[in-house]
XYZ file of C-alpha atoms in Angstrom:
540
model
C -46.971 -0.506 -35.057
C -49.635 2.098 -33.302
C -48.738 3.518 -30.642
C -50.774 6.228 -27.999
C -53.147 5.924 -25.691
C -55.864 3.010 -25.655
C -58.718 2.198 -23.740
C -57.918 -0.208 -21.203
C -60.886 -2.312 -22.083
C -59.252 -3.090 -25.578
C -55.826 -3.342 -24.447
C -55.231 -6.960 -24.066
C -51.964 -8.005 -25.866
C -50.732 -4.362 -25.979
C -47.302 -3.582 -25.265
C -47.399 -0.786 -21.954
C -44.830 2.421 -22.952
C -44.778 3.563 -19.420
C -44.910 1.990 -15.727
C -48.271 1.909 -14.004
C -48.552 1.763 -10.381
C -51.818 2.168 -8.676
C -51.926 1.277 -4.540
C -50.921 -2.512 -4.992
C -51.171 -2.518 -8.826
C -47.381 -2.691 -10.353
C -46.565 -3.410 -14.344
C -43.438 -2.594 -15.518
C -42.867 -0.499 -19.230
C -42.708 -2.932 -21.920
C -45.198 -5.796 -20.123
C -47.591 -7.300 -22.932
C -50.994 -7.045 -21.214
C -52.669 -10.139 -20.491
C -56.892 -9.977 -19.389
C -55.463 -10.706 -15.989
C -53.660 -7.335 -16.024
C -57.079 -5.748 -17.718
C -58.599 -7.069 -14.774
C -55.998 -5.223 -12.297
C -56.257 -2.010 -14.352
C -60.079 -1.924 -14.464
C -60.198 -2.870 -10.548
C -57.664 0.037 -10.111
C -59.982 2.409 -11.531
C -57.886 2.936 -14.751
C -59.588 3.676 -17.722
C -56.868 4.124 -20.575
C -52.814 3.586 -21.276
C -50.634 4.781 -23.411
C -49.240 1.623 -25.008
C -48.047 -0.159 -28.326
C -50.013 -2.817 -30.987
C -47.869 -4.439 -33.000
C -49.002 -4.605 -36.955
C -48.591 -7.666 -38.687
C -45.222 -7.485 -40.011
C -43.616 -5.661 -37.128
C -41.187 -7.932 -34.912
C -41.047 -7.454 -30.977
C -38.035 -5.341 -29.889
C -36.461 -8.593 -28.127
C -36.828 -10.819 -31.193
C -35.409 -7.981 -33.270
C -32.574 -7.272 -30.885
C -31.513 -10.778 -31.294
C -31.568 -11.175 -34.962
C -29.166 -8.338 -35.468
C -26.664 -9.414 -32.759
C -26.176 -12.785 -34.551
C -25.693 -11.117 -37.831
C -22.885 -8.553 -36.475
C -21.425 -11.560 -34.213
C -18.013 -13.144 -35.214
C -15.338 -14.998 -33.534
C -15.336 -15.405 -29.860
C -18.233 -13.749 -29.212
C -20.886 -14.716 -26.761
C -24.788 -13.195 -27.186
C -26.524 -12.838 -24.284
C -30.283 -13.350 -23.974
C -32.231 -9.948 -25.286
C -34.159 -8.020 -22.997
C -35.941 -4.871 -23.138
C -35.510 -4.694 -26.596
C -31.442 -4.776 -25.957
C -29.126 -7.806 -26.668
C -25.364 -7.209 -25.410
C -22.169 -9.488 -26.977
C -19.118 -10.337 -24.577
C -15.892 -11.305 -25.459
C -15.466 -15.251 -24.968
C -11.426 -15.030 -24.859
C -8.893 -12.134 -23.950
C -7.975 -10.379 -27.231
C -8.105 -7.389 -29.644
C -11.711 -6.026 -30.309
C -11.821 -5.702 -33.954
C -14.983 -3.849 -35.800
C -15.352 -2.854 -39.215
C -16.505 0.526 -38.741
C -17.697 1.304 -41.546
C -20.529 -1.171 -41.710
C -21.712 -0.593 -38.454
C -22.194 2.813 -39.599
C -24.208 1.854 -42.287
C -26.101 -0.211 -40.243
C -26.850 2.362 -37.785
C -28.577 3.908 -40.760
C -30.539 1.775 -41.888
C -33.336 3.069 -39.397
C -33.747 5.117 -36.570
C -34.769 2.476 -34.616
C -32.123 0.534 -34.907
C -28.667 1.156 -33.313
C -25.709 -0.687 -32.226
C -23.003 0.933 -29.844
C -19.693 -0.823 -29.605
C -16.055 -0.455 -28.153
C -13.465 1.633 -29.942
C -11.599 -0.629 -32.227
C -8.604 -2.869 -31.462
C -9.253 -2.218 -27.329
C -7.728 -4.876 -25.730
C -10.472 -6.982 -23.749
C -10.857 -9.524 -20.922
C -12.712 -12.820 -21.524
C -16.303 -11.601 -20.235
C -16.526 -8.061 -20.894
C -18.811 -6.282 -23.153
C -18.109 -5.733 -26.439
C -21.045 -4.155 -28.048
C -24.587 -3.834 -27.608
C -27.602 -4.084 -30.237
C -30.949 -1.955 -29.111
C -34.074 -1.921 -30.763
C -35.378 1.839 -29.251
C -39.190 1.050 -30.308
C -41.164 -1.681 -29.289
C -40.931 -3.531 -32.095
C -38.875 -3.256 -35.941
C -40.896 -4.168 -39.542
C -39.777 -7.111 -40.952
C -38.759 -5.217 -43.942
C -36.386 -2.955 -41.834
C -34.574 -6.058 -40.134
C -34.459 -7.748 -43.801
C -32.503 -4.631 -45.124
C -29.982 -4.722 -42.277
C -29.443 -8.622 -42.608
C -29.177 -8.062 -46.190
C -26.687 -5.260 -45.403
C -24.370 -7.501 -43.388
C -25.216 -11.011 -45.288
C -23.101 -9.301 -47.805
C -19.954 -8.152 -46.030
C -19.734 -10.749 -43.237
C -20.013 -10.074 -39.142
C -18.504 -6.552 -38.309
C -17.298 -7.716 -34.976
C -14.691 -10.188 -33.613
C -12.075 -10.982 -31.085
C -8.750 -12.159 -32.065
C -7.810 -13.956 -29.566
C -4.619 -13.543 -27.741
C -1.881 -16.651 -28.337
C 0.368 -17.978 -25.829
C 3.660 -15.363 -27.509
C 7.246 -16.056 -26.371
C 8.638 -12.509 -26.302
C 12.321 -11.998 -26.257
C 13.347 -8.570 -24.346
C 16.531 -6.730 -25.468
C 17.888 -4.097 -23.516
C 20.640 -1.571 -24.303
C 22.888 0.059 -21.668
C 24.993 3.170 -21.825
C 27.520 3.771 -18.922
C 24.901 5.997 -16.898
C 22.186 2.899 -17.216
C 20.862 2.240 -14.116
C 20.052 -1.461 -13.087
C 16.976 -0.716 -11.467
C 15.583 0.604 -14.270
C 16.074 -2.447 -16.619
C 14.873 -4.539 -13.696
C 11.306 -2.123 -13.562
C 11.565 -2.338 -17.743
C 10.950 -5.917 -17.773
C 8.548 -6.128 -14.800
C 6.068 -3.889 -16.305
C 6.718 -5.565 -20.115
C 5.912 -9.068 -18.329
C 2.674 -7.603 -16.420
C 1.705 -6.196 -20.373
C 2.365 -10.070 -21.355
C 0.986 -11.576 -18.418
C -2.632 -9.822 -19.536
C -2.211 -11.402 -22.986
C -0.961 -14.714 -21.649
C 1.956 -14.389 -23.330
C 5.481 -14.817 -21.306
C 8.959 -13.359 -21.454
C 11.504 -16.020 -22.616
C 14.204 -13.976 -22.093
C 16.195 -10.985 -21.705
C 19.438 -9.313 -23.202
C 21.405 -6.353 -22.462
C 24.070 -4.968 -24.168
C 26.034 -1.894 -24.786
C 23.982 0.530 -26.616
C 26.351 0.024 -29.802
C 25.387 -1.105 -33.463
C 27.029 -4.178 -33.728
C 26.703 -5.782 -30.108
C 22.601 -5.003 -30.296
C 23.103 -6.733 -34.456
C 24.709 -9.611 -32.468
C 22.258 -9.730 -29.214
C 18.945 -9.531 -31.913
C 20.093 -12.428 -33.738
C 20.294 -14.890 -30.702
C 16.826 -14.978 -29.768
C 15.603 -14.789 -33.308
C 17.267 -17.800 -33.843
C 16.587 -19.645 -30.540
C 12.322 -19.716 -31.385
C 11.348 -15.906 -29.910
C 7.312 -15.415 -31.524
C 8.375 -11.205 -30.992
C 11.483 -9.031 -30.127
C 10.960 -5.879 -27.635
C 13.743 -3.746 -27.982
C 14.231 -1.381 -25.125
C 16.998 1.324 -25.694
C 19.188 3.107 -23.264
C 18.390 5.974 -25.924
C 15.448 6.760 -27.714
C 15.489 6.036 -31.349
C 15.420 9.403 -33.430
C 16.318 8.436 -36.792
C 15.688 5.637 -39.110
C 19.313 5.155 -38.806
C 20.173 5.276 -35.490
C 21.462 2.558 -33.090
C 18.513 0.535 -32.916
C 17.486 0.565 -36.489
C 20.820 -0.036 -38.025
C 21.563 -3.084 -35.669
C 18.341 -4.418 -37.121
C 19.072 -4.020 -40.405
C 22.844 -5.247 -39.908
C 21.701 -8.493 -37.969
C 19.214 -9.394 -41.407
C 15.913 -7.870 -40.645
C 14.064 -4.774 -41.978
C 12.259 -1.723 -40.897
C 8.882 -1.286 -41.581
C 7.888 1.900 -40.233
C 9.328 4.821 -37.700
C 7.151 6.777 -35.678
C 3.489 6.755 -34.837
C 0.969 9.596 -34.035
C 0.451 8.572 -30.648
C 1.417 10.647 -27.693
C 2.687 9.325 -25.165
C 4.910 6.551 -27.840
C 5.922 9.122 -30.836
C 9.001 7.014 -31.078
C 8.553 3.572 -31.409
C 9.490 1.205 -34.358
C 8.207 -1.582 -36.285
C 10.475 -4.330 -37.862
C 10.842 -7.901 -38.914
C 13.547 -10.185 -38.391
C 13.128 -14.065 -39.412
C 9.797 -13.249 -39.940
C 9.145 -12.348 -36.372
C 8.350 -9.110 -35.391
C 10.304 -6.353 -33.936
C 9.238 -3.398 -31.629
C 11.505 -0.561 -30.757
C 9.998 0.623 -27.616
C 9.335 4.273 -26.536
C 10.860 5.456 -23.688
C 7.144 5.853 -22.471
C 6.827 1.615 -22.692
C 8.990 1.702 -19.010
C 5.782 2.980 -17.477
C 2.725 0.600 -17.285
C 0.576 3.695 -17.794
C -1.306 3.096 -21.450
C 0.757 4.502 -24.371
C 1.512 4.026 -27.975
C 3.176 0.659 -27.255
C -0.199 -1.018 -26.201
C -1.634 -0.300 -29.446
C 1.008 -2.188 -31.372
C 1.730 -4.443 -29.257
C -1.623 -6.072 -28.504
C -2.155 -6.315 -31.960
C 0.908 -8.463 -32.255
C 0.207 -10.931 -28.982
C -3.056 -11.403 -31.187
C -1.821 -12.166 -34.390
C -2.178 -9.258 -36.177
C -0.584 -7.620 -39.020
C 0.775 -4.407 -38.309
C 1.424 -1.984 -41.259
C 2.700 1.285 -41.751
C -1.014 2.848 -42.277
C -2.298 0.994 -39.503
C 0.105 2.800 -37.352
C -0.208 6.435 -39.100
C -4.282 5.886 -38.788
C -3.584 5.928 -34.835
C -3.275 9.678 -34.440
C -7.689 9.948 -33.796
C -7.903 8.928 -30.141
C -3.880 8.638 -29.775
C -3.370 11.726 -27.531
C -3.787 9.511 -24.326
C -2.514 11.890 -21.589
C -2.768 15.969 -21.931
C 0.303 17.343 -20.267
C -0.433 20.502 -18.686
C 2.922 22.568 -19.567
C 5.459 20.911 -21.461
C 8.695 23.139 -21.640
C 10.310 23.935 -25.000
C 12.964 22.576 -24.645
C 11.295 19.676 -22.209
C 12.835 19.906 -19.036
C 10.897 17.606 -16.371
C 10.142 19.508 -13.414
C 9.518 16.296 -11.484
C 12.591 14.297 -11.929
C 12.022 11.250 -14.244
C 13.361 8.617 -11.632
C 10.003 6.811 -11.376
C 8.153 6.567 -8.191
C 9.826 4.967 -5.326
C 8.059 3.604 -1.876
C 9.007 3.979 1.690
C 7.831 1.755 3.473
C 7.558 2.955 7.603
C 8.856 -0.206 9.385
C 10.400 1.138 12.567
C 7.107 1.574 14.889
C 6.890 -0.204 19.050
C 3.945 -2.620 18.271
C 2.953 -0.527 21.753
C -1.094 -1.527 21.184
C 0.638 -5.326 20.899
C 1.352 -5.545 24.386
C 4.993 -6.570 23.719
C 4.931 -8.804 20.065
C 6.167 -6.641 16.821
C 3.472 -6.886 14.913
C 5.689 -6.458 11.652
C 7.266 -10.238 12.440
C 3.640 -11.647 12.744
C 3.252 -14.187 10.001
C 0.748 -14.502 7.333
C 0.265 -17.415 5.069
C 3.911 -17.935 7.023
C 5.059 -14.881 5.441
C 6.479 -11.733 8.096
C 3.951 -9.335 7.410
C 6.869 -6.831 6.720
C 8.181 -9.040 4.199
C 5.070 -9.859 2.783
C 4.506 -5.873 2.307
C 7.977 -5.473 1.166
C 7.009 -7.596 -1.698
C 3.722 -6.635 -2.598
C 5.127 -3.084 -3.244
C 7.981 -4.176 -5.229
C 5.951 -6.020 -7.741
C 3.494 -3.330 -8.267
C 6.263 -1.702 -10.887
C 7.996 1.017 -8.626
C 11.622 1.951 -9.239
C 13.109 1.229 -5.744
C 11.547 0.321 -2.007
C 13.230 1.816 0.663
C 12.373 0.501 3.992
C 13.051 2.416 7.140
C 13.438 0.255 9.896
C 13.989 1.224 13.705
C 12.430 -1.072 16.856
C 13.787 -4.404 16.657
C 16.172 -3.523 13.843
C 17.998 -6.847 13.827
C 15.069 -9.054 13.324
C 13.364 -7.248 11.260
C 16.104 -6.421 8.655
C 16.878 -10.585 9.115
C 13.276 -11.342 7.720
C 13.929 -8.668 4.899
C 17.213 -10.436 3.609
C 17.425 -10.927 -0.107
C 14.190 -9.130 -0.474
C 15.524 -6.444 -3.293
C 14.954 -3.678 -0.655
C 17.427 -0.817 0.484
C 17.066 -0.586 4.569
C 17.903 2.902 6.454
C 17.883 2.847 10.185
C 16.113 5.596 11.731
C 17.489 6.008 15.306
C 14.896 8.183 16.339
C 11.949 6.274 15.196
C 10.735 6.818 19.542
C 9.807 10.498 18.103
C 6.584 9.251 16.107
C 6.415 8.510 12.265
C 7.350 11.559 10.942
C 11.058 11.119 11.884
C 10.777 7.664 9.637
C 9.224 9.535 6.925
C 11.763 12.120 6.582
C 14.773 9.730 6.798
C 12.811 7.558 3.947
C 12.747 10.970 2.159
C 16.131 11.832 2.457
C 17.640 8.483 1.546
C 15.335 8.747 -1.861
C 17.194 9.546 -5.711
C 16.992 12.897 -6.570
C 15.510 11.873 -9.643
C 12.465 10.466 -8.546
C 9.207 12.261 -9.683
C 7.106 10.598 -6.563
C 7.374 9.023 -3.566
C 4.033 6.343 -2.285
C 4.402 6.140 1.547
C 3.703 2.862 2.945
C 2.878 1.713 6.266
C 4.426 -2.072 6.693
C 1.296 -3.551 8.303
C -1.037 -3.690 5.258
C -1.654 -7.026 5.650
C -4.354 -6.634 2.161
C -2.677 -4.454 0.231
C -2.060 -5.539 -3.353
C -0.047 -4.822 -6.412
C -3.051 -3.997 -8.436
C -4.217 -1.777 -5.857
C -0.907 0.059 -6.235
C -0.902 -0.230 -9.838
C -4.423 1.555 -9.622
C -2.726 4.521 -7.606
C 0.517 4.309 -9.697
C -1.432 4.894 -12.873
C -3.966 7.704 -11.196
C -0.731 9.801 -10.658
C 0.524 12.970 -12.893
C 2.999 14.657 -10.932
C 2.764 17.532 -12.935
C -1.027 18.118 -12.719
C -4.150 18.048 -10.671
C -3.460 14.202 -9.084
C -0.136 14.779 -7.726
C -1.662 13.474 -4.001
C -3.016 9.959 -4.627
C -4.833 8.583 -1.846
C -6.507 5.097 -1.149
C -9.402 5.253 -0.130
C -12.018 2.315 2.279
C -15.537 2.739 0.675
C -14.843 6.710 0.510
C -12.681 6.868 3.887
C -9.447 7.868 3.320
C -6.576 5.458 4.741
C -3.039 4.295 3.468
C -0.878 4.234 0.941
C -0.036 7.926 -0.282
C 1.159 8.650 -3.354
C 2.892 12.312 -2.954
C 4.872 14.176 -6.361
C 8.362 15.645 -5.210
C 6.998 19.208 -4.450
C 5.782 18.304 -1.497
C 8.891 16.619 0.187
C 10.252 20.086 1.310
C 6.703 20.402 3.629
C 6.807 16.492 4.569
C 10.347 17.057 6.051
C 8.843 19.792 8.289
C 5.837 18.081 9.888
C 6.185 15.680 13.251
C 4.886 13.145 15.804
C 2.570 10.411 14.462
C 0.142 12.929 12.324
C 2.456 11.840 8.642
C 1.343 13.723 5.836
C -2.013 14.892 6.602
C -2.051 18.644 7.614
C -0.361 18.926 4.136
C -2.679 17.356 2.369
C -4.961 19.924 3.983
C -3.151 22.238 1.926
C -3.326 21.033 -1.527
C -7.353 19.885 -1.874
C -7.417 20.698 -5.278
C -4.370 17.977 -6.059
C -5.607 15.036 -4.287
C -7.375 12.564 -6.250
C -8.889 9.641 -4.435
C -8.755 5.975 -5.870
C -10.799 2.937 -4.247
C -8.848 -0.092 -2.885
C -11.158 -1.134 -0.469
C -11.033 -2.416 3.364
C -7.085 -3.100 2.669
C -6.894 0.892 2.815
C -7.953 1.121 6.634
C -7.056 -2.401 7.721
C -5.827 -2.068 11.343
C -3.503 -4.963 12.554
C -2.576 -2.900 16.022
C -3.799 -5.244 18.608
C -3.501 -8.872 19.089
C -7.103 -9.528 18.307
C -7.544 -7.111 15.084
C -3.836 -8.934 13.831
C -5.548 -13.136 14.445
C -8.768 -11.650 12.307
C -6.792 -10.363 9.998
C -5.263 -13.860 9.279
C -2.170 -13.426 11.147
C 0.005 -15.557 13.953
C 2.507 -14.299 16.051
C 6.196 -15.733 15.767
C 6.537 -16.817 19.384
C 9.916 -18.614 18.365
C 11.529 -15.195 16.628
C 9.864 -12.725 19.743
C 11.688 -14.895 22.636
């Protein structure tokens, strides 16, 4: 290939290396020159280009780009059509990204010119997304270079693949100790099913015994023999030893262990086993919170039918710090309570802009909008909803029956929302590391957009405020770590939290949810374009 600058009036069939605009005269980098565009050039008063000829044996970027992205392609891959000297693969199924690394090092040596960029290996990925991407950086590749890289890879087989994730039946076993809160079993197996629910796999079933040897021997041989593809063990104690609680009981009920321990922070303690020929994880403590940890790693690679062996799991420790914690006492003592994050969710406001309906009792999709927001926030993984009721108590604790909710009265909810907030406050654990504030007429709010804010907060460092945001506006929920509760008793009328977040700029951290952030349901007109009808049969 030559490449520099050539007279316009032999550039016909050159490839341009920059964009030319003159008045009404556009071609775009890369455009092969045709005696049209000569024309247009000449006409422009443009006497030279800087552009490309392609030799005899050289091969146009796109053609190039293609080539190698069907070599490195495996299973469930999709190649999408080159451009611009680039050709990008997708994943055509939800699974594991695998990659031998090795050879795509190699093959990103074979010449300067050519390069391939890919995921890390064993990501977990969505049918659709991206996967890798081949690009040819000159205009064109000799044949002789693209014959050495399909040489290269003719002779160890495509470096890249999805496994595909399989339709798993998971067992979950759970061991409790006298101090075991239910709650927290009941959050353990909602976040484990949202993990399987991304893999389309599904929980068959769930145990929970006393955090003894022999009942957890007894409880691991049930679902083993009852068809479970995996066991999750979740313990009421972390596992510290090969031969502690959850270890022996594995090895008493007939199964092995395979490996304790994995360089992965968060998820230093989790355990491999088999049993029936099924595996068996020990969970971390860490695997409670749907935050990324150790457990993903392993676990994905099971729901996708891999093998899992000891040096896979010690070859983790590159890339396995997943969360820096800023100050980590010695010995750890959390300074944020390890409770979770619980929600309050404000339901005792006067509908006053209603003009006499509550607003919270409007149906959508025949769903009280208070109940409906009731139960998008108790899916989204929180440890406990607390909903603070106050005008028209009755009815609205009647449409919040058998919702999973605890309900506090406020009897001063007249004064403004601060007086709700701090009696939501107040009735909270003392163990909780957060609290997300709710308003109860969020008609769009969504678990995921929870889960988004849920993830986004580290009490202990620089996002301890998590706001939603509207297309950069700030709106509603909050997300606040306990340190602040002391200043959100203090504050009053209908302001809420905001002159403390004032305070604390450098803690807030903003994530997008869109219009369901600043959705305002407080007339009768903003509530019927929102979707909603008013219960004329519950307001009389």
């Amino acid at each position: 290939m030559k490449f520099g600058p050539i007279a316009v009036a032999e550039a016909e069939g050159a490839i341009l290396a920059h964009k030319v605009r003159a008045g009404d005269l556009s071609l775009k980098k890369g455009a092969r020159l045709s005696a049209e565009d000569i024309a247009r050039l000449q006409a422009a008063g443009i006497s030279e280009v800087i552009a490309a000829r392609l030799d005899a044996g050289d091969v146009h970027e796109d053609q190039a780009a293609e080539r190698i992205a069907r070599a490195i392609a495996g299973g469930h891959l999709r190649i999408e059509a080159p451009f611009t000297g680039r050709c990008n693969l997708h994943a055509e199924a939800p699974g594991v990204f695998r990659v031998d690394k090795d050879l795509i090092d190699a093959l990103n040596r074979v010449d300067p010119g050519l390069t391939v960029a890919t995921l890390a290996p064993f990501e977990a990925v969505e049918a659709g997304r991206m996967i890798a991407t081949v690009k040819i950086i000159p205009f064109a590749l000799s044949e002789e270079v693209l014959e050495t890289a399909e040489r290269l890879l003719a002779s160890h087989g495509p470096p890249l693949s999805v496994a595909a994730f399989r339709p798993c039946r998971v067992s979950l076993v759970s061991t409790c100790l006298p101090s075991t809160q239910a709650k927290m079993l009941d959050k353990t197996r909602r976040v484990l099913e949202a993990r399987l629910e991304k893999a389309g796999a599904s929980l068959t079933d769930e145990t929970r015994v006393a955090h003894v040897t022999q009942a957890l021997a007894e409880a691991l041989r049930q679902p083993a023999s009852e068809g479970a593809d995996m066991i999750v063990v979740f313990g009421a104690s972390a596992i510290t030893d090969q031969d502690d609680i959850i270890p022996a009981a594995l090895r008493m009920a007939g199964g092995r262990v395979l490996h304790f321990g994995m360089p992965v922070d968060p998820g230093n303690l989790l355990l491999i086993g088999e049993l029936g020929g099924r595996p068996v994880i020990g969970a971390p403590g860490c695997a409670r919170s749907p935050k990324e940890n150790g457990f993903d790693f392993v676990l994905n690679r099971f729901l996708a039918g891999l093998e899992v062996k000891p040096e896979d799991i010690m070859g983790m420790g590159v890339g396995g710090l997943l969360s820096e914690i800023v100050s980590r006492p010695q010995p750890r003592q959390p300074s944020e309570g390890d409770g979770g994050v619980a929600a309050i969710v404000l339901a005792a406001g006067r509908s006053r802009r209603m003009g006499g309906p509550n607003k919270l009792l409007a149906r959508f999709d025949d769903v009280p909008l208070v109940r409906r927001t009731v139960e998008t926030v108790t899916a989204s993984g929180v440890s406990e909803v607390v909903v603070v009721t106050g005008h028209m108590r009755e009815a609205v604790e009647e449409v919040l029956e058998g919702s999973g909710a605890r309900l506090v009265h406020n009897p001063d909810f007249a004064e403004g929302l601060a007086s709700s907030l701090r009696v939501g406050l107040r009735a909270l654990p003392e163990d909780v590391s957060g609290a997300l504030i709710v308003l109860a007429d969020m008609p769009g709010l969504t678990r995921e957009a929870i889960g988004q804010m849920l993830a986004a907060f580290e009490p202990d460092a620089s996002r301890s405020i998590v706001l939603a945001t509207a297309s950069g506006k700030r709106g509603n929920p909050v997300l606040w770590a306990r340190r602040y509760f002391d200043e959100l008793l203090q504050v009053s009328g209908d302001t809420g939290g905001r002159h403390v977040i004032g305070l604390y700029p450098d803690d807030v951290f903003e994530v997008e949810i869109g219009a369901a952030a600043r959705l305002d349901v407080d007339t009768p007109e903003a509530l019927h374009a929102a979707g909603g009808v008013i219960d004329l049969a519950r307001e009389g």
